[in-house]
Every structure is written in C-alpha cells, then in structure tokens.
Amino acid sequence: MPTQPIVRLGHPALRTPLEAVDGERLSDPEIRRALDDLVATLREAGSDGLAAPQLGLELQIFAYEVAEGDGRVAGAIPLRVVINPMITPHGHEQVADWEGCLSIPELRGLVPRHGEVRVRGLDPDGNRLDYVAEGLEARIVQHEYDHLNGVVFLDRMRDLRSLAYEAEWRRYLRDAGEEPEPTALG
Ligand code: NI
C-alpha cells in the first residue's frame, strides 16, 4: 500500500475549511485511493490519527487507530475512518493534555479539549456513524476534526508558554512516571 508525504504548516490545505464529501462519490476511485492512502500513511507514520488535508487532499475525512498494548488506553482503539464528521461536546468537562502534530513536527503543547464528544458522520461504506468518544479517543477526534476546518493545535492552546521542542519536553516537562510516551496525535 503506498504512503503519501505529510504536508507541513504553511501548506494551504492545512488552513482551508473543506467542503463535505458527496456521499454518492464514496465509491469513486479517487475517494477510495484517498481512503487507502490515509490509512496506509497513518500506520506508516505511527501516529494516532491523520486527516486528509495533511496529505494535501481537500476532503473531509480523518482516520485514527491506537494499537493494542500501547499502554495509554485499556485495550486498543480500533481503526476508525470518518467521513464528513460532525463533533459536538458531550458533557462539560475540559481536560488539558499534551499534543503534537505530524504537520508541525518536533513541537508539543498543552491543549484543552472536551473530555467527551459525540461523533457523527459516515464510514467508508456510506453507513451512518454516531458514537461517543472519551479520553484519548476524544482528544484524537477533536484534533483531527480541527484539521478539516483549517485549525491546528497551536490555535487551541490557551497559553503558548507550554510550547516546547520534543527533546526538551521529554527532558523537562513530561511527567516523570508517564509511560509510555505520548505520540503525535496526527
Ligand atoms: Ni495534527
């Protein structure tokens, strides 16, 4: 399966709010290829999630997955591919945690996110998705959803003073007992 280069901050696709994918087009070869590239590149990059604009594709699609044994979640977060997502907060809890982004390499920052979100959209077969994500999954979903609206995690930080290079973050800021190390969210 081919993988595609990940575009970085400055590429217009990362700052362009996208039109929804026409549900009738899900079987088009162009869309199927985009879906395959997204999943293959997500796995190759070893991140938690990836959104289509990060491949320079102006499609409202993101994918995420956390493998069994990762240690940050009980069990695993199975692969989800979500098309035309709509995200709404579920409850009022806000949680701050560290995020990184494949399109903003080597940086980490503290980002407040909703603790739980309701996710609606379509799966690659055109079936309706409607589920609640919490914890790490909720954070991944919000990070990836933002990519579809031209928003990156830097925009969500309340205080840019927590921004750090990964090496320094690992050395000075990360909780000493924290295992395993968080990865880039996507
Ligand atoms: Ni990202």
JSON list of N, CA and C in Angstrom, two decimals, residues 21-57:
[
{"chain": "A", "resi": 21, "resn": "VAL", "atom": "N", "xyz": [-17.67, 15.75, 1.64]},
{"chain": "A", "resi": 21, "resn": "VAL", "atom": "CA", "xyz": [-17.58, 14.78, 0.54]},
{"chain": "A", "resi": 21, "resn": "VAL", "atom": "C", "xyz": [-19.00, 14.37, 0.15]},
{"chain": "A", "resi": 22, "resn": "ASP", "atom": "N", "xyz": [-19.27, 14.37, -1.14]},
{"chain": "A", "resi": 22, "resn": "ASP", "atom": "CA", "xyz": [-20.58, 13.93, -1.63]},
{"chain": "A", "resi": 22, "resn": "ASP", "atom": "C", "xyz": [-20.71, 12.42, -1.34]},
{"chain": "A", "resi": 23, "resn": "GLY", "atom": "N", "xyz": [-21.71, 12.07, -0.52]},
{"chain": "A", "resi": 23, "resn": "GLY", "atom": "CA", "xyz": [-21.90, 10.67, -0.13]},
{"chain": "A", "resi": 23, "resn": "GLY", "atom": "C", "xyz": [-22.04, 9.72, -1.31]},
{"chain": "A", "resi": 24, "resn": "GLU", "atom": "N", "xyz": [-22.48, 10.25, -2.44]},
{"chain": "A", "resi": 24, "resn": "GLU", "atom": "CA", "xyz": [-22.65, 9.43, -3.65]},
{"chain": "A", "resi": 24, "resn": "GLU", "atom": "C", "xyz": [-21.31, 9.08, -4.29]},
{"chain": "A", "resi": 25, "resn": "ARG", "atom": "N", "xyz": [-20.27, 9.82, -3.88]},
{"chain": "A", "resi": 25, "resn": "ARG", "atom": "CA", "xyz": [-18.96, 9.64, -4.52]},
{"chain": "A", "resi": 25, "resn": "ARG", "atom": "C", "xyz": [-18.05, 8.68, -3.78]},
{"chain": "A", "resi": 26, "resn": "LEU", "atom": "N", "xyz": [-18.56, 8.06, -2.72]},
{"chain": "A", "resi": 26, "resn": "LEU", "atom": "CA", "xyz": [-17.68, 7.24, -1.88]},
{"chain": "A", "resi": 26, "resn": "LEU", "atom": "C", "xyz": [-17.05, 6.08, -2.63]},
{"chain": "A", "resi": 27, "resn": "SER", "atom": "N", "xyz": [-17.69, 5.63, -3.70]},
{"chain": "A", "resi": 27, "resn": "SER", "atom": "CA", "xyz": [-17.10, 4.51, -4.45]},
{"chain": "A", "resi": 27, "resn": "SER", "atom": "C", "xyz": [-16.22, 4.98, -5.60]},
{"chain": "A", "resi": 28, "resn": "ASP", "atom": "N", "xyz": [-16.11, 6.30, -5.80]},
{"chain": "A", "resi": 28, "resn": "ASP", "atom": "CA", "xyz": [-15.23, 6.81, -6.87]},
{"chain": "A", "resi": 28, "resn": "ASP", "atom": "C", "xyz": [-13.78, 6.36, -6.60]},
{"chain": "A", "resi": 29, "resn": "PRO", "atom": "N", "xyz": [-13.07, 5.99, -7.65]},
{"chain": "A", "resi": 29, "resn": "PRO", "atom": "CA", "xyz": [-11.68, 5.55, -7.46]},
{"chain": "A", "resi": 29, "resn": "PRO", "atom": "C", "xyz": [-10.82, 6.59, -6.74]},
{"chain": "A", "resi": 30, "resn": "GLU", "atom": "N", "xyz": [-11.08, 7.86, -7.03]},
{"chain": "A", "resi": 30, "resn": "GLU", "atom": "CA", "xyz": [-10.28, 8.93, -6.39]},
{"chain": "A", "resi": 30, "resn": "GLU", "atom": "C", "xyz": [-10.48, 8.90, -4.86]},
{"chain": "A", "resi": 31, "resn": "ILE", "atom": "N", "xyz": [-11.73, 8.71, -4.43]},
{"chain": "A", "resi": 31, "resn": "ILE", "atom": "CA", "xyz": [-12.01, 8.68, -2.99]},
{"chain": "A", "resi": 31, "resn": "ILE", "atom": "C", "xyz": [-11.46, 7.40, -2.37]},
{"chain": "A", "resi": 32, "resn": "ARG", "atom": "N", "xyz": [-11.64, 6.28, -3.06]},
{"chain": "A", "resi": 32, "resn": "ARG", "atom": "CA", "xyz": [-11.13, 5.00, -2.50]},
{"chain": "A", "resi": 32, "resn": "ARG", "atom": "C", "xyz": [-9.61, 5.09, -2.32]},
{"chain": "A", "resi": 33, "resn": "ARG", "atom": "N", "xyz": [-8.94, 5.71, -3.30]},
{"chain": "A", "resi": 33, "resn": "ARG", "atom": "CA", "xyz": [-7.49, 5.82, -3.21]},
{"chain": "A", "resi": 33, "resn": "ARG", "atom": "C", "xyz": [-7.12, 6.73, -2.02]},
{"chain": "A", "resi": 34, "resn": "ALA", "atom": "N", "xyz": [-7.87, 7.81, -1.86]},
{"chain": "A", "resi": 34, "resn": "ALA", "atom": "CA", "xyz": [-7.60, 8.72, -0.74]},
{"chain": "A", "resi": 34, "resn": "ALA", "atom": "C", "xyz": [-7.77, 7.99, 0.60]},
{"chain": "A", "resi": 35, "resn": "LEU", "atom": "N", "xyz": [-8.81, 7.17, 0.70]},
{"chain": "A", "resi": 35, "resn": "LEU", "atom": "CA", "xyz": [-9.06, 6.43, 1.93]},
{"chain": "A", "resi": 35, "resn": "LEU", "atom": "C", "xyz": [-7.92, 5.45, 2.21]},
{"chain": "A", "resi": 36, "resn": "ASP", "atom": "N", "xyz": [-7.48, 4.75, 1.16]},
{"chain": "A", "resi": 36, "resn": "ASP", "atom": "CA", "xyz": [-6.38, 3.80, 1.32]},
{"chain": "A", "resi": 36, "resn": "ASP", "atom": "C", "xyz": [-5.09, 4.51, 1.71]},
{"chain": "A", "resi": 37, "resn": "ASP", "atom": "N", "xyz": [-4.81, 5.64, 1.04]},
{"chain": "A", "resi": 37, "resn": "ASP", "atom": "CA", "xyz": [-3.59, 6.39, 1.33]},
{"chain": "A", "resi": 37, "resn": "ASP", "atom": "C", "xyz": [-3.59, 6.91, 2.77]},
{"chain": "A", "resi": 38, "resn": "LEU", "atom": "N", "xyz": [-4.76, 7.35, 3.21]},
{"chain": "A", "resi": 38, "resn": "LEU", "atom": "CA", "xyz": [-4.88, 7.91, 4.56]},
{"chain": "A", "resi": 38, "resn": "LEU", "atom": "C", "xyz": [-4.54, 6.85, 5.60]},
{"chain": "A", "resi": 39, "resn": "VAL", "atom": "N", "xyz": [-5.11, 5.67, 5.46]},
{"chain": "A", "resi": 39, "resn": "VAL", "atom": "CA", "xyz": [-4.88, 4.60, 6.44]},
{"chain": "A", "resi": 39, "resn": "VAL", "atom": "C", "xyz": [-3.44, 4.10, 6.36]},
{"chain": "A", "resi": 40, "resn": "ALA", "atom": "N", "xyz": [-2.94, 3.92, 5.14]},
{"chain": "A", "resi": 40, "resn": "ALA", "atom": "CA", "xyz": [-1.56, 3.43, 4.97]},
{"chain": "A", "resi": 40, "resn": "ALA", "atom": "C", "xyz": [-0.56, 4.42, 5.55]},
{"chain": "A", "resi": 41, "resn": "THR", "atom": "N", "xyz": [-0.80, 5.71, 5.33]},
{"chain": "A", "resi": 41, "resn": "THR", "atom": "CA", "xyz": [0.14, 6.73, 5.81]},
{"chain": "A", "resi": 41, "resn": "THR", "atom": "C", "xyz": [0.04, 6.89, 7.32]},
{"chain": "A", "resi": 42, "resn": "LEU", "atom": "N", "xyz": [-1.18, 6.80, 7.85]},
{"chain": "A", "resi": 42, "resn": "LEU", "atom": "CA", "xyz": [-1.37, 6.82, 9.31]},
{"chain": "A", "resi": 42, "resn": "LEU", "atom": "C", "xyz": [-0.53, 5.73, 9.96]},
{"chain": "A", "resi": 43, "resn": "ARG", "atom": "N", "xyz": [-0.59, 4.53, 9.41]},
{"chain": "A", "resi": 43, "resn": "ARG", "atom": "CA", "xyz": [0.13, 3.39, 10.01]},
{"chain": "A", "resi": 43, "resn": "ARG", "atom": "C", "xyz": [1.63, 3.54, 9.82]},
{"chain": "A", "resi": 44, "resn": "GLU", "atom": "N", "xyz": [2.03, 4.01, 8.65]},
{"chain": "A", "resi": 44, "resn": "GLU", "atom": "CA", "xyz": [3.46, 4.20, 8.38]},
{"chain": "A", "resi": 44, "resn": "GLU", "atom": "C", "xyz": [4.04, 5.25, 9.32]},
{"chain": "A", "resi": 45, "resn": "ALA", "atom": "N", "xyz": [3.28, 6.32, 9.55]},
{"chain": "A", "resi": 45, "resn": "ALA", "atom": "CA", "xyz": [3.77, 7.43, 10.38]},
{"chain": "A", "resi": 45, "resn": "ALA", "atom": "C", "xyz": [3.78, 7.05, 11.87]},
{"chain": "A", "resi": 46, "resn": "GLY", "atom": "N", "xyz": [2.99, 6.05, 12.23]},
{"chain": "A", "resi": 46, "resn": "GLY", "atom": "CA", "xyz": [2.93, 5.63, 13.63]},
{"chain": "A", "resi": 46, "resn": "GLY", "atom": "C", "xyz": [2.27, 6.65, 14.53]},
{"chain": "A", "resi": 47, "resn": "SER", "atom": "N", "xyz": [1.42, 7.49, 13.97]},
{"chain": "A", "resi": 47, "resn": "SER", "atom": "CA", "xyz": [0.73, 8.48, 14.80]},
{"chain": "A", "resi": 47, "resn": "SER", "atom": "C", "xyz": [-0.63, 7.92, 15.20]},
{"chain": "A", "resi": 48, "resn": "ASP", "atom": "N", "xyz": [-1.35, 8.67, 16.02]},
{"chain": "A", "resi": 48, "resn": "ASP", "atom": "CA", "xyz": [-2.67, 8.21, 16.48]},
{"chain": "A", "resi": 48, "resn": "ASP", "atom": "C", "xyz": [-3.73, 8.47, 15.42]},
{"chain": "A", "resi": 49, "resn": "GLY", "atom": "N", "xyz": [-3.58, 9.56, 14.68]},
{"chain": "A", "resi": 49, "resn": "GLY", "atom": "CA", "xyz": [-4.60, 9.92, 13.71]},
{"chain": "A", "resi": 49, "resn": "GLY", "atom": "C", "xyz": [-3.99, 10.66, 12.55]},
{"chain": "A", "resi": 50, "resn": "LEU", "atom": "N", "xyz": [-4.80, 10.84, 11.51]},
{"chain": "A", "resi": 50, "resn": "LEU", "atom": "CA", "xyz": [-4.34, 11.58, 10.33]},
{"chain": "A", "resi": 50, "resn": "LEU", "atom": "C", "xyz": [-5.58, 12.09, 9.60]},
{"chain": "A", "resi": 51, "resn": "ALA", "atom": "N", "xyz": [-5.51, 13.33, 9.13]},
{"chain": "A", "resi": 51, "resn": "ALA", "atom": "CA", "xyz": [-6.64, 13.93, 8.42]},
{"chain": "A", "resi": 51, "resn": "ALA", "atom": "C", "xyz": [-6.23, 14.16, 6.97]},
{"chain": "A", "resi": 52, "resn": "ALA", "atom": "N", "xyz": [-7.22, 14.05, 6.06]},
{"chain": "A", "resi": 52, "resn": "ALA", "atom": "CA", "xyz": [-6.93, 14.13, 4.62]},
{"chain": "A", "resi": 52, "resn": "ALA", "atom": "C", "xyz": [-6.14, 15.38, 4.23]},
{"chain": "A", "resi": 53, "resn": "PRO", "atom": "N", "xyz": [-6.43, 16.57, 4.79]},
{"chain": "A", "resi": 53, "resn": "PRO", "atom": "CA", "xyz": [-5.64, 17.74, 4.39]},
{"chain": "A", "resi": 53, "resn": "PRO", "atom": "C", "xyz": [-4.15, 17.60, 4.68]},
{"chain": "A", "resi": 54, "resn": "GLN", "atom": "N", "xyz": [-3.80, 16.72, 5.61]},
{"chain": "A", "resi": 54, "resn": "GLN", "atom": "CA", "xyz": [-2.37, 16.51, 5.90]},
{"chain": "A", "resi": 54, "resn": "GLN", "atom": "C", "xyz": [-1.67, 15.78, 4.76]},
{"chain": "A", "resi": 55, "resn": "LEU", "atom": "N", "xyz": [-2.46, 15.21, 3.84]},
{"chain": "A", "resi": 55, "resn": "LEU", "atom": "CA", "xyz": [-1.89, 14.65, 2.60]},
{"chain": "A", "resi": 55, "resn": "LEU", "atom": "C", "xyz": [-2.14, 15.61, 1.44]},
{"chain": "A", "resi": 56, "resn": "GLY", "atom": "N", "xyz": [-2.57, 16.83, 1.77]},
{"chain": "A", "resi": 56, "resn": "GLY", "atom": "CA", "xyz": [-2.86, 17.82, 0.73]},
{"chain": "A", "resi": 56, "resn": "GLY", "atom": "C", "xyz": [-4.19, 17.56, 0.04]},
{"chain": "A", "resi": 57, "resn": "LEU", "atom": "N", "xyz": [-5.02, 16.70, 0.61]},
{"chain": "A", "resi": 57, "resn": "LEU", "atom": "CA", "xyz": [-6.30, 16.34, 0.00]},
{"chain": "A", "resi": 57, "resn": "LEU", "atom": "C", "xyz": [-7.41, 17.15, 0.65]}
]
